[in-house]
Amino acid sequence: MLFNSVPFLALVTATFGAVRLMPGIGWLVLLASAIFYGFAGPRDSLLFLAVIAANWAVSFAPPRARLWLAALVNIGVLAFLKYRDFLTGGEATAGSFVDVALPLGISFYTFQMMAYHVDLARGVTRRASGLPQFATFVAFFPQLIAGPIVRAHQLLPQVERLFAGYRRRLRLLTFGLGLICLGLIKKIVFADSLAPIVDDLFAMPPDSVFDAWLAAWLFGFQIYFDFSGYSDIGVGAAYLLGIRLPFNFATPYLSAGPREFWQRWHITLSEWIRDYLYIPLGGSRGGALRSTAVLLAVMALAGLWHGANLTFLVWGAAWGAYIAMTRLVPDRMRLPGWISWFPHMLVVMALWVFFRAPGIEAALNHLGAMSGLSGLPLFQTVEVGSAGLGLAASGCAALMLLHAGEYFLRRTEMIAVLRRVNGPVAWSFLATVSVLLVLLPHGESNPFIYFRF
Amino acid sequence: MAGMAGRLLLGAVLGVLAFEAGLRLIQATPLWRALPVVPPILGLPDRETGFVFRPGASGIWMSENRAPVSINAMGLRDSEIDPHKPAGVFRVLLTGDSYIEALQVDQRHSMEALSEERLAGLGHRIEIANLAMSGHGPLRQLARLRQMAPRLDGDLVVSFLRVSDFATSELSDDSKFPAYVEDSSGALVEGHAFQNRFMVRNADNPLVRLSLWVITNSEVARILYWLHREPPIGGTARSGQEASGGNSPACDPDYWRTLDELWRHHRPEGQWRRAARFAKDYSDWLAAGKLPAIVVLRLAPVPSAPGCTGARLERTRIMGEARQLFADRGVATADIEEMVEREVGKADPRPVLHFGGEGRGHYNHTGHAYFARALTTIILRHLTGQDAQKSAHFRGKTPVLPALSEVRGKAHPVDRAAGWR
């Protein structure tokens, strides 16, 4: 069930109404989550049920065995379904149970459940009071398939309160509806519009240096609008159901360096990597060489989480190398943010090529074209003309301006504005625009990019 | 409660208006090239042809390519045409289907406009009026000519006909468009059962007209309209992308079986009767209006790969029969696909000429450029009398084209026409 679809809006609306009016709100949210995931099909649903049940059982295991069992159940299943071909270099038997598309959201709920068990072991969180509560924590539909990756201490207490009958007062309905509307605009108006252009640009080797950079730049924005749009819809839908989820993006393309980028892009994944991999492996302790090795390994794993392909591994490792290199620069030699922003953006967009290209060779060819060292002209005006180039350049600048504009939307001063307009007129306005966005005629559906993970 | 309902309604209305304004803003600015727009509704129901273009309609076409589309005041997908033909202008009436209608490209890049431009560059005052519409098979094109020719005062008719249309239900099914049906005595008559369709029957109903007006003029109303129909939206691979491999279906001799049955063996008999009847009606109409015509026959080209020899032979035979049908009626013909194929010079020209990397889809910009060259050649050939012997209606008629008098007896005009700037 896509977030940008009528069934999803209907599900959110129905669940919102039921939660507001009926008793047993925890069960209602669990039922809605089951309906949502049920759309993925019986195979994925059965697997998910089995994984939830197994994790629940593991949470009762002796503490010493618990983490190993959790790793076996979660990492083991993920590794088998997602990475076995990558690790063995083989191909799954056609028609076999495992030779199918990846179960929906498996990468997200795997990380969420591993974090639960680690936090349980560390005493940071308590065990869920019952299987329904645990299942709702894992399967909460606004965040299940695409994050944010929430920690038990963030979501579980809220879920427990739902089951206790606590109905949170929605002080700012406009906030939830506004986030859903904003997310739909990002996904439908921008991400889905950029998708065919990006597909076209990456379908063939670039004709010029400009072409190569244009492809990378547009993909960088496509994936941002796609992912952050979904995230906004999820956070907004959760708000309507009385659940507060953390934001996953904070205008990452306004960052001035790699560390800041990962504090703004897929924030919950960054924090998961930091808390459950980087720090346990030593973090920045033990000297520059050791910490660099840890950084590279952790970022490479983070890349691999996105997909079982060498390109993702290289993407992650390249990010690790970039972060490590910037660490070598003494503080007194660091450029001010407004200067370092542009070269940093060039690196970010160049690294996206590994994410988008079908293979390492294609990625390296594309990067070669971007470097200007492959003999391609700077511009190719035969097909599009200088006016077309101007339009493309303006489009790129406009995307950046939009992104900067989003920064102001997310400032806390906007809450005051939302409070002022909060009321039936605003609710109805946002709901109508959201529905019309979803009803816009479109060609082939562009699934959410991160569904693949 | 009433107050709450009123405020909710107000919010909804404001939402609709904001959405409407946003979509119109996208369409009115270069943003239409990338951001979502709602496909336009360009047609209106029509009692003679099934549907016609709505004069003044415009929008962004989103299937295979994004292109601005506008319909002129005469209801043609063309630049504005003076209904009173200026003195000294030679007007060509061009009919065809969606390939000639060319909604996929800006009108300035269509073969008709490019051909006009080339002819003007060669010193000819030739205007080409594009009467083409999607789906127009042979009889619909004739109906279109009957409807529009009196208003346009044409000097030459060029009709793009698909050879394969004669082997489909195009000429026999009148439920949506005019076709040939059998009356009680078994004779073929023109059937107009499509006139019983709700929209055609009630075309003058004020409520229907109001609904149509709302749908055609409101972006939001059209969103709701397209919920119940397949919107014409679809992506395409980059134009010019080579075919990914595999044999062309046109290479398979079985592909030609149905056409072979019809054109060489005149089977099924009912289908052949309709083909012959159309050729007669078409030539009778031309004769009545004293109009010369060229029927440009379109038949899928066969790649020049070694394994395609049998298919090439089939194609040649079928095309020969199709051309003979019209030649017997004194109507000149041309095999445009062959002309273009020779120019392109590739084993399989389809990926070069069509949107969609594997030869599917309508002509892309390159395709229109090549077909424009061929169309220009066809028109010039006709004007210089090369096709005069084939067209009984043309005999004795002298084209008023000052530039041609300069080249008669000198360089071959076709060669000159082929010398592009």
Short mmCIF file of C-alpha atoms in Angstrom, two decimals, chain A residues 188-190 193-194 196-197 200-207 211 383 391 424-430 432-434 436-437 439-444, chain B residues 4 7-12 14-16 18-19 23 30 33-39 62 220 222-224 226-227 231 233-234 236-239 241:
data_model
loop_
_atom_site.label_atom_id
_atom_site.label_comp_id
_atom_site.label_asym_id
_atom_site.label_seq_id
_atom_site.Cartn_x
_atom_site.Cartn_y
_atom_site.Cartn_z
CA ILE A 188 3.92 13.38 -6.04
CA VAL A 189 4.79 16.84 -7.32
CA PHE A 190 8.56 16.65 -7.09
CA SER A 193 8.17 14.35 -11.65
CA LEU A 194 11.93 14.01 -11.39
CA PRO A 196 11.30 9.90 -15.49
CA ILE A 197 13.83 12.67 -16.17
CA ASP A 200 16.12 9.09 -18.98
CA LEU A 201 19.42 10.70 -18.01
CA PHE A 202 20.80 7.51 -16.49
CA ALA A 203 19.48 5.28 -19.29
CA MET A 204 22.42 6.17 -21.50
CA PRO A 205 25.95 7.42 -20.89
CA PRO A 206 26.00 11.22 -20.52
CA ASP A 207 26.69 13.38 -23.56
CA ASP A 211 24.54 16.21 -18.51
CA GLU A 383 19.43 18.30 -28.64
CA LEU A 391 16.12 25.94 -18.21
CA PRO A 424 -11.96 23.41 10.44
CA VAL A 425 -11.11 25.63 7.47
CA ALA A 426 -7.44 24.66 7.57
CA TRP A 427 -8.19 21.00 8.24
CA SER A 428 -10.56 20.80 5.33
CA PHE A 429 -8.19 22.74 3.07
CA LEU A 430 -5.28 20.41 3.79
CA THR A 432 -8.83 18.40 0.15
CA VAL A 433 -5.42 19.24 -1.28
CA SER A 434 -4.05 15.91 -0.05
CA LEU A 436 -6.50 15.85 -4.96
CA LEU A 437 -2.77 15.19 -4.96
CA LEU A 439 -6.00 11.58 -7.38
CA LEU A 440 -3.74 13.39 -9.88
CA PRO A 441 -3.50 11.29 -13.04
CA HIS A 442 -0.16 9.67 -13.35
CA GLY A 443 1.58 7.22 -15.60
CA GLU A 444 3.52 4.29 -14.25
CA MET B 4 -18.55 23.65 11.61
CA ARG B 7 -16.17 26.07 7.72
CA LEU B 8 -15.27 22.62 6.51
CA LEU B 9 -16.98 23.37 3.21
CA LEU B 10 -15.16 26.67 2.95
CA GLY B 11 -11.85 24.92 3.53
CA ALA B 12 -12.66 22.36 0.85
CA LEU B 14 -10.42 26.97 -0.88
CA GLY B 15 -8.46 23.76 -1.31
CA VAL B 16 -10.02 23.14 -4.71
CA ALA B 18 -5.76 26.61 -4.62
CA PHE B 19 -5.20 23.32 -6.42
CA LEU B 23 -2.15 23.46 -11.81
CA PRO B 30 8.04 26.31 -18.08
CA ARG B 33 7.98 20.44 -18.70
CA ALA B 34 8.46 18.54 -15.47
CA LEU B 35 5.71 18.99 -12.89
CA PRO B 36 2.32 17.27 -12.90
CA VAL B 37 -0.35 18.56 -15.23
CA VAL B 38 -3.76 17.14 -16.01
CA PRO B 39 -4.14 15.75 -19.53
CA MET B 62 1.83 13.65 -21.60
CA VAL B 220 -9.81 19.68 -10.87
CA ARG B 222 -10.65 16.74 -15.22
CA ILE B 223 -8.82 14.97 -12.39
CA LEU B 224 -12.17 13.44 -11.45
CA TRP B 226 -9.67 10.79 -15.60
CA LEU B 227 -10.39 8.64 -12.56
CA PRO B 231 -5.32 8.98 -18.79
CA ILE B 233 0.19 9.53 -19.72
CA GLY B 234 3.22 7.41 -20.17
CA THR B 236 9.36 6.79 -22.74
CA ALA B 237 12.94 5.87 -23.12
CA ARG B 238 15.08 8.58 -24.59
CA SER B 239 14.45 9.07 -28.30
CA GLN B 241 17.83 4.72 -28.03
#
